[in-house]
CSV table of C-alpha atoms in Angstrom, one decimal:
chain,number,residue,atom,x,y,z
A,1,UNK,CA,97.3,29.3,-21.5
A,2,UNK,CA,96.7,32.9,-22.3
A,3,UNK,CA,94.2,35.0,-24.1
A,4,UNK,CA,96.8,36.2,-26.5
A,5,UNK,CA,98.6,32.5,-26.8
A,6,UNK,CA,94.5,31.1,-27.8
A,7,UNK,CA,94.1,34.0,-30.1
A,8,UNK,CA,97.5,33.6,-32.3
A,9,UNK,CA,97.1,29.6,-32.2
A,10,UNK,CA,93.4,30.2,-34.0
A,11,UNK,CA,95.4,32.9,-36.2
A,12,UNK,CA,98.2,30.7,-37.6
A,13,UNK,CA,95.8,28.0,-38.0
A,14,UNK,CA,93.7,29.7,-40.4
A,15,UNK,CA,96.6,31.1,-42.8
A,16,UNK,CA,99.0,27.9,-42.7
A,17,UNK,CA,96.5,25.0,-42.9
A,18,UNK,CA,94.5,26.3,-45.6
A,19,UNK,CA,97.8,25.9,-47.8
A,20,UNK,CA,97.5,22.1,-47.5
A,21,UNK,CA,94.1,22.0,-48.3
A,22,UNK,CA,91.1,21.1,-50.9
A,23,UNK,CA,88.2,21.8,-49.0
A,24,UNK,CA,87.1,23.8,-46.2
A,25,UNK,CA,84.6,24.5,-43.9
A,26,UNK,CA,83.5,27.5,-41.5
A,27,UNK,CA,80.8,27.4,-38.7
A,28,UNK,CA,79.9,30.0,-36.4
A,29,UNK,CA,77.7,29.1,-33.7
A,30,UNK,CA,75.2,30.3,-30.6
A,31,UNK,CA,75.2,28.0,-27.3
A,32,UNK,CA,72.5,27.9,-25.0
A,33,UNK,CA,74.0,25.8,-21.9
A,34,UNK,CA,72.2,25.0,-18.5
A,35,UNK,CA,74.7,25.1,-16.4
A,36,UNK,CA,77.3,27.8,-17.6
A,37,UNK,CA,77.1,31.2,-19.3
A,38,UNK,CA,75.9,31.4,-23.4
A,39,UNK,CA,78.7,30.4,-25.9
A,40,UNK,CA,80.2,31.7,-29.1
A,41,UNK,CA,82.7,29.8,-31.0
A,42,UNK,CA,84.3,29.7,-34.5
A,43,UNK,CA,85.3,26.5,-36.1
A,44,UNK,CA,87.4,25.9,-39.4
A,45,UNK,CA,88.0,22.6,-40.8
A,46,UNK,CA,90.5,21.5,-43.4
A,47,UNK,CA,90.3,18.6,-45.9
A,48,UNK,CA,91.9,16.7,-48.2
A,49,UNK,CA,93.0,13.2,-49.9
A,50,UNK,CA,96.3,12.0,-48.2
A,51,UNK,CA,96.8,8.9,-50.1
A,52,UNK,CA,94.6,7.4,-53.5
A,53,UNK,CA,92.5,5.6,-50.7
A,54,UNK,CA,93.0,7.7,-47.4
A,55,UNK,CA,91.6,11.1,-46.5
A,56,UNK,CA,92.4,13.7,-43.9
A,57,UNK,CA,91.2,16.0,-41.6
A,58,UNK,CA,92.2,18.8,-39.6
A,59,UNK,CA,89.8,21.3,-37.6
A,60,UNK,CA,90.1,23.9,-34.7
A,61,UNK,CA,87.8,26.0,-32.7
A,62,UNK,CA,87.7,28.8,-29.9
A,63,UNK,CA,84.6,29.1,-27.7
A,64,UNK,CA,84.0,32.2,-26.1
A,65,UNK,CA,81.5,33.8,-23.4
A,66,UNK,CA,81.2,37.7,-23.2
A,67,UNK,CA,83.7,37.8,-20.7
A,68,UNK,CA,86.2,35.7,-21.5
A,69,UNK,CA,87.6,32.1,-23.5
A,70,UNK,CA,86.2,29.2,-22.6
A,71,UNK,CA,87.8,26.6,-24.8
A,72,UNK,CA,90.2,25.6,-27.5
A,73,UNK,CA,89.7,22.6,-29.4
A,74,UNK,CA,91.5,20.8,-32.4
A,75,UNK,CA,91.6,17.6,-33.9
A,76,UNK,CA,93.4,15.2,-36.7
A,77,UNK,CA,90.8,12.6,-38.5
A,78,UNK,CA,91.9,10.3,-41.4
A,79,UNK,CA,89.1,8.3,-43.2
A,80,UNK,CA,89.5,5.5,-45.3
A,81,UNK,CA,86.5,4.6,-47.9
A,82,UNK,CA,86.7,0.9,-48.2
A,83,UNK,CA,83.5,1.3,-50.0
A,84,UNK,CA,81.5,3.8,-51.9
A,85,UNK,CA,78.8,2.9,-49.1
A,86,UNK,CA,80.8,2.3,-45.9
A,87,UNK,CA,83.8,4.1,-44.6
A,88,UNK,CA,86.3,3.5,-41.5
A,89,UNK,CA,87.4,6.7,-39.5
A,90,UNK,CA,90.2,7.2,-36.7
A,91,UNK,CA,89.8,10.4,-34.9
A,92,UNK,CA,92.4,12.3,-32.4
A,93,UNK,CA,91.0,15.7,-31.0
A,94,UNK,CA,92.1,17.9,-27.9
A,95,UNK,CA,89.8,20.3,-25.6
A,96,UNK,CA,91.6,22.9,-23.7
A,97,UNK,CA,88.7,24.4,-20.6
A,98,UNK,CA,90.9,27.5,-20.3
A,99,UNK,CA,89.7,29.2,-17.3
A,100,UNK,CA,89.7,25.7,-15.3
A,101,UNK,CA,93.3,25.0,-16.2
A,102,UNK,CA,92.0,21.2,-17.2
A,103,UNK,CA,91.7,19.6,-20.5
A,104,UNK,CA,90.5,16.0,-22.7
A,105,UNK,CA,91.7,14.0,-25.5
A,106,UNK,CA,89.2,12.1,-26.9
A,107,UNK,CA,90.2,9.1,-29.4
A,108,UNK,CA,87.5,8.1,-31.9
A,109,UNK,CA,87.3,4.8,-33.7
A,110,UNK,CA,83.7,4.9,-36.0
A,111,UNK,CA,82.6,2.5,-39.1
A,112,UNK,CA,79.6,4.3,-40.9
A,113,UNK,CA,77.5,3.5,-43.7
A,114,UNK,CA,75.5,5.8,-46.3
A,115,UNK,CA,73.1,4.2,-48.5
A,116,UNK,CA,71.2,5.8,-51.2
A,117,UNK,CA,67.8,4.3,-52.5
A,118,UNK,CA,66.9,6.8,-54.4
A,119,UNK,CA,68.6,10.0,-56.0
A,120,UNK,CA,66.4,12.2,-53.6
A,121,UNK,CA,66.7,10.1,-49.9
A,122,UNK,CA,70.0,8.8,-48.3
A,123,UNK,CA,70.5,7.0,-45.1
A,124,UNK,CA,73.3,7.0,-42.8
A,125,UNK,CA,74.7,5.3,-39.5
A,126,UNK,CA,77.8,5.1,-37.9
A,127,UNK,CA,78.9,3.3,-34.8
A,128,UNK,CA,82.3,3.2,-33.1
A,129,UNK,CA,83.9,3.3,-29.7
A,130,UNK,CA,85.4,6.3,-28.2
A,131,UNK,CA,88.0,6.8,-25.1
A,132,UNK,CA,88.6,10.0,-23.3
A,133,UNK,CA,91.6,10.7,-21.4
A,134,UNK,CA,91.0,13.6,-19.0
A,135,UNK,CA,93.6,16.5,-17.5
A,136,UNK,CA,92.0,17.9,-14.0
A,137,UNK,CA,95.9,19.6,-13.6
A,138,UNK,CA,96.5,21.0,-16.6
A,139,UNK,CA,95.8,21.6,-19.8
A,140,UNK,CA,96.6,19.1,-22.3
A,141,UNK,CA,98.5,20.5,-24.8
A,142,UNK,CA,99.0,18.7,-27.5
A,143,UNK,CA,97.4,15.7,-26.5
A,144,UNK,CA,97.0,14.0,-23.2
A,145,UNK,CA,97.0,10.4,-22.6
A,146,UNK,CA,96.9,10.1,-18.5
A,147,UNK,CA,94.0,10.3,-16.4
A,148,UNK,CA,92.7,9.3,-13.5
A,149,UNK,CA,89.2,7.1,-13.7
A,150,UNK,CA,88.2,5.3,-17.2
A,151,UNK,CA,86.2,7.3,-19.4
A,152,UNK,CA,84.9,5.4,-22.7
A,153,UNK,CA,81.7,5.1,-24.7
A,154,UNK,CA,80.2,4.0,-27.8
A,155,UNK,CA,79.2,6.0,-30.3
A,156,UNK,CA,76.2,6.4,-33.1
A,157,UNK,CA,75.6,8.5,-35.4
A,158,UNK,CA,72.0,7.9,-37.2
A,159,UNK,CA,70.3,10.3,-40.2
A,160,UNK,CA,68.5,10.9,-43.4
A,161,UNK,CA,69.0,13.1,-45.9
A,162,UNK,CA,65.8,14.7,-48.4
A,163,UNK,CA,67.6,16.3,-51.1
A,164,UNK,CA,64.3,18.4,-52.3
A,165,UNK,CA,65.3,20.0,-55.0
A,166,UNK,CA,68.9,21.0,-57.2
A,167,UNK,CA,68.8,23.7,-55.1
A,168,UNK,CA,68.1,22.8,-51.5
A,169,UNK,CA,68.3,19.6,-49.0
A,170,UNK,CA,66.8,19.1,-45.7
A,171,UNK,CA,69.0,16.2,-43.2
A,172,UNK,CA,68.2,14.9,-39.5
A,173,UNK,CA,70.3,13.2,-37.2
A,174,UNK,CA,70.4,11.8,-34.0
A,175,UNK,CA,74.4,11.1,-32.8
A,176,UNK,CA,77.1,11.3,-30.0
A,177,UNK,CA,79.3,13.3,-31.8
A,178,UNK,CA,80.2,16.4,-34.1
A,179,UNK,CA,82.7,17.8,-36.2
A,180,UNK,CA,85.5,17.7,-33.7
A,181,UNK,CA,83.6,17.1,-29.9
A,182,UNK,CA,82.5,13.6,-28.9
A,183,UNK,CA,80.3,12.9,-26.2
A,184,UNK,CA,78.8,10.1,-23.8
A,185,UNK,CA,75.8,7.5,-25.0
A,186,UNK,CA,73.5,9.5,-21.8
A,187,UNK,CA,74.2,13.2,-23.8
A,188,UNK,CA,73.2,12.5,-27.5
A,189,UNK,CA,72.1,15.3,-29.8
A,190,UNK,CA,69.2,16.0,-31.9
A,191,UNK,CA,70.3,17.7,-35.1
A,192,UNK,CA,68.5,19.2,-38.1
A,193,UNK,CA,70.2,21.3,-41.1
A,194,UNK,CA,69.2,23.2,-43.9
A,195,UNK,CA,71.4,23.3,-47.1
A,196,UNK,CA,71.8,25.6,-50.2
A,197,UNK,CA,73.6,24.2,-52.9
A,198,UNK,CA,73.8,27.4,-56.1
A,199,UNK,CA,73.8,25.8,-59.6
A,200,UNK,CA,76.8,26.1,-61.3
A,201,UNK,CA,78.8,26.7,-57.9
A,202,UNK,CA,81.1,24.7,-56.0
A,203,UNK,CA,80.1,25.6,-52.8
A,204,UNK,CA,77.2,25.4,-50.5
A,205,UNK,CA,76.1,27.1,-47.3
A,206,UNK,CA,74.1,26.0,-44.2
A,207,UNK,CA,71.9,26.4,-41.2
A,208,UNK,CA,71.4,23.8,-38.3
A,209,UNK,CA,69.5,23.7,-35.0
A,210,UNK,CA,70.7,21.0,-32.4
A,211,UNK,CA,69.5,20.5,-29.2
A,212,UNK,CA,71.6,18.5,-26.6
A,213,UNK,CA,70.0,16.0,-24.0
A,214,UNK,CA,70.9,14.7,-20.5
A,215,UNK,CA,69.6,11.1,-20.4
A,216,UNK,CA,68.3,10.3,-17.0
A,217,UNK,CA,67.0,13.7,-15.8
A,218,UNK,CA,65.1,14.2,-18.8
A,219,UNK,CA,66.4,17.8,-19.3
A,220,UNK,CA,67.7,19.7,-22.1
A,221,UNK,CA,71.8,20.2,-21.5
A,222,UNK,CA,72.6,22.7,-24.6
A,223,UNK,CA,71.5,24.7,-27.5
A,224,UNK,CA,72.8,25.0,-30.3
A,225,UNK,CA,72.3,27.6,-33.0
A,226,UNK,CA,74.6,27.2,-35.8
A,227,UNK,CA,75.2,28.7,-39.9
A,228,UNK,CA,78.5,28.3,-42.0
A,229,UNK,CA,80.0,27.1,-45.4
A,230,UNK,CA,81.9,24.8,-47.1
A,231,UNK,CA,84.1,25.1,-50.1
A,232,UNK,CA,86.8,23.7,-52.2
A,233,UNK,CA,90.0,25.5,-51.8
């Protein structure tokens, strides 16, 4: 895959999704890594009710160093509330590692639960069980579903939520996986975000810091640095 094939697939993306849509949601991110060079990416997620009782989601992101593209990721999530407090979620997302020629599809199968005591303090956790099919040959476009070793996890997802005032909200976490990347049980992340919510306004923007650990050598793995929006189309 090409430079110029990553940039228009992120191009039409933006404009033709978007048309589908009721809400979206843009992050740009910093990544500190260990073991490769500092990361910028841009993500854009789309979403919207599919069904009276079924919602979907659609995101894609580029990752890039200073010198070159280092990923391409996408992925295709339904959810289906069963509850106002519990929900059922089926995700399908792809990685590309463009200058490695490889890629991964990681499937994602979560239960979570949100439960709010108070109108100020909200709980959340989610478990679920995740399979990742790896490409060392090629990259797996649009989805790969060979590989050569097993690769599957479970996954948690574990927060509170301190809505301070009308204004502004505070949230922690400790989970496996993101908006669209999924990771093992031994490399969980450690997230806090900031939220503005105007009065009057449909929208809000945030700030997050997340720091990414490798269980077993007791080491940090990545940094992450991140500010964006969301808002309803």
């Amino acid at each position: 895959m090409t430079k110029a094939q990553v940039v228009l697939f992120f191009f039409l993306s933006t404009i033709s999704i978007p048309l589908f849509a009721d809400e979206i949601r843009l992050d740009l991110r910093y990544l500190s890594e260990t073991t490769r060079d500092n990361l910028i990416d841009e993500t854009i997620v789309y979403r919207r009710p599919l069904l009276s009782w079924l919602n979907g989601e659609v995101g894609v992101r580029v990752s890039e160093s200073l010198i070159s593209l280092r990923t391409l990721e996408y992925k295709a999530e339904v959810e289906w509330p069963i509850f106002s407090f519990l929900s059922a979620r089926v995700r399908l997302a792809n990685v590309s590692y463009i200058p490695e020629g490889a890629g991964s599809t990681n499937l994602l199968f979560l239960i979570r639960s949100e439960i709010a005591p108070v109108s100020w303090f909200a709980v959340h956790f989610g478990f679920g069980w995740s399979e990742r099919f790896l490409s060392i040959t090629s990259i797996s476009l649009p989805f790969t579903f060979s590989r050569t070793f097993p690769d599957h996890d479970f996954a948690i997802d574990f927060g509170m939520r301190f809505q301070v005032s009308n204004r502004l909200a505070f949230s922690g976490s400790l989970a496996t996986f993101e908006v669209i990347n999924t990771f093992n049980l031994h490399n969980p992340f450690a997230q806090i975000v900031v939220e503005y919510l105007p009065d009057a306004k449909p929208w809000k923007v945030f700030g997050y810091v997340r720091d990414r650990l490798l269980l077993g050598f007791g080491r940090r793995d990545e940094l992450t640095l991140g500010i964006g929006y969301q808002i309803p189309l």
